[in-house]
Every structure is written in C-alpha cells, then in structure tokens.
Short mmCIF file of C-alpha atoms in Angstrom, two decimals:
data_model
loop_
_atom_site.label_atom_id
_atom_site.label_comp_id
_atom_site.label_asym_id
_atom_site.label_seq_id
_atom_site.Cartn_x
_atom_site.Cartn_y
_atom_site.Cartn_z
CA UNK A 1 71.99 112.93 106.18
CA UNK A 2 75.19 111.17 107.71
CA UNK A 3 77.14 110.38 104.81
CA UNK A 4 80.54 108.70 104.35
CA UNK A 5 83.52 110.37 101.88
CA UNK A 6 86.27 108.41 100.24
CA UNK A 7 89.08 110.46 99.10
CA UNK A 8 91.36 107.61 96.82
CA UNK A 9 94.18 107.68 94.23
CA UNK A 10 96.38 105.13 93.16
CA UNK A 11 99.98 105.61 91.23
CA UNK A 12 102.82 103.29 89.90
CA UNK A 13 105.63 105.38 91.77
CA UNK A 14 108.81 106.02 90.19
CA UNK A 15 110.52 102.93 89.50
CA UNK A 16 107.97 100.16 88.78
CA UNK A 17 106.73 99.84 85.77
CA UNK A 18 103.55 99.56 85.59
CA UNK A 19 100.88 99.50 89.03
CA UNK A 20 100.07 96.25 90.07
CA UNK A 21 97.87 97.70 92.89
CA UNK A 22 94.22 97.76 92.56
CA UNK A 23 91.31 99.80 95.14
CA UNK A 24 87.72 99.09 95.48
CA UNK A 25 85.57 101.59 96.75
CA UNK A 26 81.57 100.63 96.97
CA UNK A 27 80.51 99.37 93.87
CA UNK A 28 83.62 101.24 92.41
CA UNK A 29 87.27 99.49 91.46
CA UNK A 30 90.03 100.77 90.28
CA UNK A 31 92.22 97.96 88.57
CA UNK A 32 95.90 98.23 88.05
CA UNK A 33 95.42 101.87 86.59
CA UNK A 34 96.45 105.29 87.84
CA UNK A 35 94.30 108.15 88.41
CA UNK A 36 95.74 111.73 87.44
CA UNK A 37 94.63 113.33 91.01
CA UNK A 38 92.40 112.34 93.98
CA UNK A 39 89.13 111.49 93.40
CA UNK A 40 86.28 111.69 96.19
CA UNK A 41 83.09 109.72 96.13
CA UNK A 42 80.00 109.72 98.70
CA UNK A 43 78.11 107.18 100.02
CA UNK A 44 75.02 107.26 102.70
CA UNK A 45 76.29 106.06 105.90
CA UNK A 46 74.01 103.40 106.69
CA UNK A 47 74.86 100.65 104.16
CA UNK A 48 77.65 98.23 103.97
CA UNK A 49 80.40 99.58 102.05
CA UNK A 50 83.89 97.94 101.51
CA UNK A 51 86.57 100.26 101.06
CA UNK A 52 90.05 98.27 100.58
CA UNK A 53 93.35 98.20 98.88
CA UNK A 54 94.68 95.01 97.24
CA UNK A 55 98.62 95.20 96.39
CA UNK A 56 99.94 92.62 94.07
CA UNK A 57 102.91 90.42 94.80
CA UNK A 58 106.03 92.37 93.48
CA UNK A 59 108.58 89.39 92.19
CA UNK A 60 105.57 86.64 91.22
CA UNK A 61 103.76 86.48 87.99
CA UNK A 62 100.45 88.42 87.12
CA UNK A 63 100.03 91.04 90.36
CA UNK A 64 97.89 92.77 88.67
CA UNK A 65 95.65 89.79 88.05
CA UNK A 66 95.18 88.81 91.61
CA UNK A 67 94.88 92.17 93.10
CA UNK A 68 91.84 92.81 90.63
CA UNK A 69 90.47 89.30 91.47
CA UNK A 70 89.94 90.43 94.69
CA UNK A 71 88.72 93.90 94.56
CA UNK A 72 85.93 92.84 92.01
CA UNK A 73 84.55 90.13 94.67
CA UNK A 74 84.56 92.49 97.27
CA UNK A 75 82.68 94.80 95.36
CA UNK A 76 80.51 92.26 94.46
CA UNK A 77 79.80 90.89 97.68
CA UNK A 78 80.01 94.14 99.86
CA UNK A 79 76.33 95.36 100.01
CA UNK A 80 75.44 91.74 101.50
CA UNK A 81 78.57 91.91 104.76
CA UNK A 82 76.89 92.32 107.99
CA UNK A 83 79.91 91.44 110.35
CA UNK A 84 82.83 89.75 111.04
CA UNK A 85 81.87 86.30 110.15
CA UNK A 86 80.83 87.43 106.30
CA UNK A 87 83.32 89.39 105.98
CA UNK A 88 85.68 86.67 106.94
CA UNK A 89 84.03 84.14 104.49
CA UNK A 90 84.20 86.90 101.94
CA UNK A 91 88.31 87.40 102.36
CA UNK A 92 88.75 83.91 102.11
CA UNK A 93 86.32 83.51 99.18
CA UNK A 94 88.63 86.17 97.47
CA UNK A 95 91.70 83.80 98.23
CA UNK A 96 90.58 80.53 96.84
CA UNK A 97 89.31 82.68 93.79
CA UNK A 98 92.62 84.00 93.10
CA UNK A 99 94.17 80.02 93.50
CA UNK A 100 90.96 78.74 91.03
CA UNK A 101 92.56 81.50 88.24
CA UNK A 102 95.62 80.37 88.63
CA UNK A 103 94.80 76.92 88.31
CA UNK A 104 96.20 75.20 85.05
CA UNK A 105 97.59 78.54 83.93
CA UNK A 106 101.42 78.42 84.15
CA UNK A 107 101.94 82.31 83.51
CA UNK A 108 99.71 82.98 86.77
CA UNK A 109 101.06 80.05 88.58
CA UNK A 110 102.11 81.90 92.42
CA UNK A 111 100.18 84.89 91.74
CA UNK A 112 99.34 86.42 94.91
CA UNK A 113 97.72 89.50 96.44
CA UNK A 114 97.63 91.26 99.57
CA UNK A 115 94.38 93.37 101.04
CA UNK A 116 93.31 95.58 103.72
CA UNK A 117 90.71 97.60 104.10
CA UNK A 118 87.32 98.69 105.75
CA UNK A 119 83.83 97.30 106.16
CA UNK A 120 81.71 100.18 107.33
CA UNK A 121 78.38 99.90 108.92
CA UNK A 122 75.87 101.89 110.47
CA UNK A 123 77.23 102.48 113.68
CA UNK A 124 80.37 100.48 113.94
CA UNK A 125 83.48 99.94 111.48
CA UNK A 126 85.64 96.68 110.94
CA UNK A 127 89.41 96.75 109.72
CA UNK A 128 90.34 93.98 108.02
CA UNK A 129 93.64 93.11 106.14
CA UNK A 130 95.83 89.73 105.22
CA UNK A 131 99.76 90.69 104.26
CA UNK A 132 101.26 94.24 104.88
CA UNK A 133 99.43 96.82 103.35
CA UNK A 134 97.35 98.97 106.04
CA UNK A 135 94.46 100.69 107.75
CA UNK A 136 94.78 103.40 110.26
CA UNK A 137 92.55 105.46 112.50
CA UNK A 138 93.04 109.01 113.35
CA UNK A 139 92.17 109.85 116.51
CA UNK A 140 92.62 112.98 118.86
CA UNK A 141 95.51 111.63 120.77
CA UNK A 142 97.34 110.54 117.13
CA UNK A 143 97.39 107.93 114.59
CA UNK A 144 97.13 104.57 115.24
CA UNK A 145 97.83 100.93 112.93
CA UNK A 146 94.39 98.95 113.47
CA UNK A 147 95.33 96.40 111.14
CA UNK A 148 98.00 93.43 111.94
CA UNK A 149 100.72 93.33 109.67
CA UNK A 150 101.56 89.48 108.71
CA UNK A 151 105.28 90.16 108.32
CA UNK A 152 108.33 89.26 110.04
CA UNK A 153 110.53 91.75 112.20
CA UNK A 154 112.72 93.98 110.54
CA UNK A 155 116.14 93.43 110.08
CA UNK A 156 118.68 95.07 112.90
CA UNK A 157 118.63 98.74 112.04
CA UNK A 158 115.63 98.80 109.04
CA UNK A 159 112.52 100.05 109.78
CA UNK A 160 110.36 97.77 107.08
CA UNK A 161 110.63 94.45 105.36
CA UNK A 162 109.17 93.39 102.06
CA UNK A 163 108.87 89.65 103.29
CA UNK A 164 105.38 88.54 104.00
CA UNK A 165 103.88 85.44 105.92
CA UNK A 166 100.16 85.41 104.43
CA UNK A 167 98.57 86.75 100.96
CA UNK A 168 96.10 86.22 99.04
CA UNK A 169 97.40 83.09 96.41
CA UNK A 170 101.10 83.31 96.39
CA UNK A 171 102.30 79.75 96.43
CA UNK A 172 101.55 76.80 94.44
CA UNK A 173 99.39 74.80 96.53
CA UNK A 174 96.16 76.48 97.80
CA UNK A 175 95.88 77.48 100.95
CA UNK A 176 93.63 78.81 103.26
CA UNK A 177 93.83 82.46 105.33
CA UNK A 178 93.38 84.24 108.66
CA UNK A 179 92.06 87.15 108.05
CA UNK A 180 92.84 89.90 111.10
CA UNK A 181 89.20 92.13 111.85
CA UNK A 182 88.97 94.38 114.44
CA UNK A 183 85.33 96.61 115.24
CA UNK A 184 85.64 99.64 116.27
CA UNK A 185 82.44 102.63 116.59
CA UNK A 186 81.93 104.90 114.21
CA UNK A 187 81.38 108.62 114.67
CA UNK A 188 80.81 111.99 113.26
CA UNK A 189 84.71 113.51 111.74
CA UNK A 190 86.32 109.46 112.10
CA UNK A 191 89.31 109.59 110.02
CA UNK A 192 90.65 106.25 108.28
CA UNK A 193 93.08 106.01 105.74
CA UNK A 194 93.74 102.43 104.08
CA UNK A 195 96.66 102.37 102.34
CA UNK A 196 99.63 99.96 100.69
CA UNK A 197 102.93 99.74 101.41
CA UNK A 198 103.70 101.89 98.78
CA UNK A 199 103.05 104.66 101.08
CA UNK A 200 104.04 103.51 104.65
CA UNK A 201 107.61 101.64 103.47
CA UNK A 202 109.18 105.21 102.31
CA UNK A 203 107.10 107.56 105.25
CA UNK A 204 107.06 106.32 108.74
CA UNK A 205 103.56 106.96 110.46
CA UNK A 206 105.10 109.76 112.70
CA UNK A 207 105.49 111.71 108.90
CA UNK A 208 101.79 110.44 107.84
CA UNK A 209 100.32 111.70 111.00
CA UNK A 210 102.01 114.93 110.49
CA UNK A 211 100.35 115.22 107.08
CA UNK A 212 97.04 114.23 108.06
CA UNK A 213 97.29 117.02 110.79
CA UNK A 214 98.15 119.61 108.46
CA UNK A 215 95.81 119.04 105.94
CA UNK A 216 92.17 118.75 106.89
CA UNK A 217 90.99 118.81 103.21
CA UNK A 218 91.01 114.74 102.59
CA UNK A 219 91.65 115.70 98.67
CA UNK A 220 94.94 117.71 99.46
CA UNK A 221 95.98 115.45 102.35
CA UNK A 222 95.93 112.64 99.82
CA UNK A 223 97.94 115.14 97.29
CA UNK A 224 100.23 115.55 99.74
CA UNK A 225 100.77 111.98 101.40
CA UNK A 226 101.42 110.48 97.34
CA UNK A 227 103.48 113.78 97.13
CA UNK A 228 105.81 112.76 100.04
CA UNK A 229 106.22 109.29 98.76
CA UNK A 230 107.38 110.41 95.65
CA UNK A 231 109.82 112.52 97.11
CA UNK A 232 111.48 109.56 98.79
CA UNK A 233 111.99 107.97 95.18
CA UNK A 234 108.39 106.58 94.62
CA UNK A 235 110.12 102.68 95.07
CA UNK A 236 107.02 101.05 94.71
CA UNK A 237 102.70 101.23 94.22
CA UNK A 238 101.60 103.98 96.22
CA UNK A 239 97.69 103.49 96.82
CA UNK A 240 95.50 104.92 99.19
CA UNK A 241 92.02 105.80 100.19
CA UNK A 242 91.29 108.66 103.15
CA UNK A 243 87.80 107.71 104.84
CA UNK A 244 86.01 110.40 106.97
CA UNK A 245 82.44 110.27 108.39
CA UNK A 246 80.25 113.45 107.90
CA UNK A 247 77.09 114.74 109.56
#
C-alpha cells in the first residue's frame, strides 16, 4: 500500500532558551518541546494529512503560545482539507485564533506565529506557508524553495534577514493573511522537507541539498541536517520534518 513517512525532530539550538517552535504531523503535535532524536511516523497515502512547522515570534511575548495555537487547529481540521480553498480558510482560521487568545490578555498581547507546511492528498501535494520558515522539494535536478518567503531583501552582503512582513498574530490589531499555496503531483520516492528558519538561516540550501544527497535514510538525514545547524552555533529553533512518498 502507498504510504507516506514523516521523519521530524524539533530542538531549542544553542542559545535560546527554551523552543518556541511547535510541528504538527497528522493527528500528531509536538508543542514547544524537544525530542531526543528523529522520530518517523506512517500514514496511508490517500488521506489528507497536514504536515507543518509553526515558529514563534522571537522578541514578542508568548511564542510558544501561538505556534501551538496553530498546530492544534491544523491538526484538528486536517482530515476535512480537500484543496486550496480549505486549506486557505483553515490558515486564516489559525490566525484570527491566535488574535482571539490574545485578546484582553496583556502578557500575550503581539504574540505571533509563523507556519509552513504541507497538505498532502492522494495524488497531488500543496505547500503552503505565511512568514519565513520553509518547504522544499527534492527533485532529480536539485532542491528547490516551493514556498514564498514573506520577508524583505537582505541587507548588502547578508544572506538572511530575521524581519518578516506577514505572521500569524503579531501586532495589536487583528489582521487578516495571504496565505502562499502552490500544487504540485505527487509520486513514488517525492522528497519534501518543511522546515524553520532555525535550519535554513545558519545552512544555505546549496549545504541542505548536499545533505539530503548524502543521506538517503530520512532518520540520519534529519540527524545530520540538526547536526550541521548546531555546528554553526545552533542561534535559534531548529525544526524540521523530512516527507517521502513510498510504494
């Protein structure tokens, strides 16, 4: 039976102090926590299943908070997506939940989130993301960024920035979000990895595609990407999820 792996960890990195990133996975979340090693669950390829990663806003109140907002509802709601248009309604629903916490509650007043992840079907796949953290295929001729980053260019001479331009919550008043969502087929050996900017700020993609080549094993290439991160100095979250399609 054509079955779908998810190869995920999630770690606080060397100079935050605690993780303020959170990772839902099917009906599985992983909230502001960090798991020891990789951990690889299977799912039937057939039904919906929401993979994503959900990175709380470093510098504003109660990350962790909105980030697990958000990967509850999508666990919650991901067996009912069929497309675009739900799963648009869903990222947004996810938004205005995060502003209705926050809502007469001064400590989580500008708490804000950002997500990307994966909505995978029977046939077909759709990336989806609002803010900076990422989803990427792997494909024979090399690895390539399917979601949109909502950032604004780099400073002369820097490769990343940690400014933003949409989240999840974030400011005082609500607002409402444009989700990016791109479909793409599915088939037999597809490669995703959805991941926060814990990993791609400290290794450019050149360095993840490398990894990904080396290591066909999803639980090592995981080891190994969070590995790499750490050797930079771990500055931030590092969460990440590796998504292959079996026969």
């Amino acid at each position: 039976m054509p079955y779908i792996a998810v190869t995920a960890l999630s770690h606080a990195g060397l100079v935050r102090e605690h993780n303020e990133d959170s990772l839902v996975v099917g009906p599985w979340t992983l909230c502001a926590t960090v798991t020891e090693s990789p951990q690889t669950l299977l799912f039937p390829l057939g039904r919906p299943l929401v993979v994503a990663v959900a990175d709380g806003l470093g510098g504003q109140p109660a990350g962790e908070v909105a980030s697990a907002i958000v990967v509850r509802r999508l666990a919650s709601a991901g067996p009912e997506l069929d497309g675009a248009e739900s799963l648009g309604e869903a990222v947004e629903g996810c938004n205005h939940a995060v502003y209705t916490a926050a809502a007469g509650r001064p400590e989580l007043t500008t708490m804000g989130t950002t997500v990307a992840g994966l909505l995978l079907l029977e046939e077909s796949a759709l990336s989806f993301n609002v803010g900076d953290s990422k989803v990427y295929r792997m494909a024979e001729d090399g690895l390539r960024q399917v979601s949109v980053d909502d950032s604004p260019p780099p400073a002369p001479g820097r490769r990343t920035t940690s400014a933003v331009t949409q989240t999840l919550g974030g400011s005082r008043l609500p607002s409402t979000v444009t989700p990016h969502v791109e479909a793409f087929p599915l088939s037999p050996g597809e490669r995703c990895l959805v991941c926060s900017d814990g990993l791609t700020d400290p290794l450019p993609d050149e360095e993840i595609e490398e990894l990904l080549r080396a290591h066909d094993d999803d639980g090592k290439a995981a080891f190994e990407l969070w590995k790499a991160a750490i050797e930079t100095g771990g500055p931030d979250n590092i969460t990440l999820a590796l998504v292959r399609v079996g026969a």
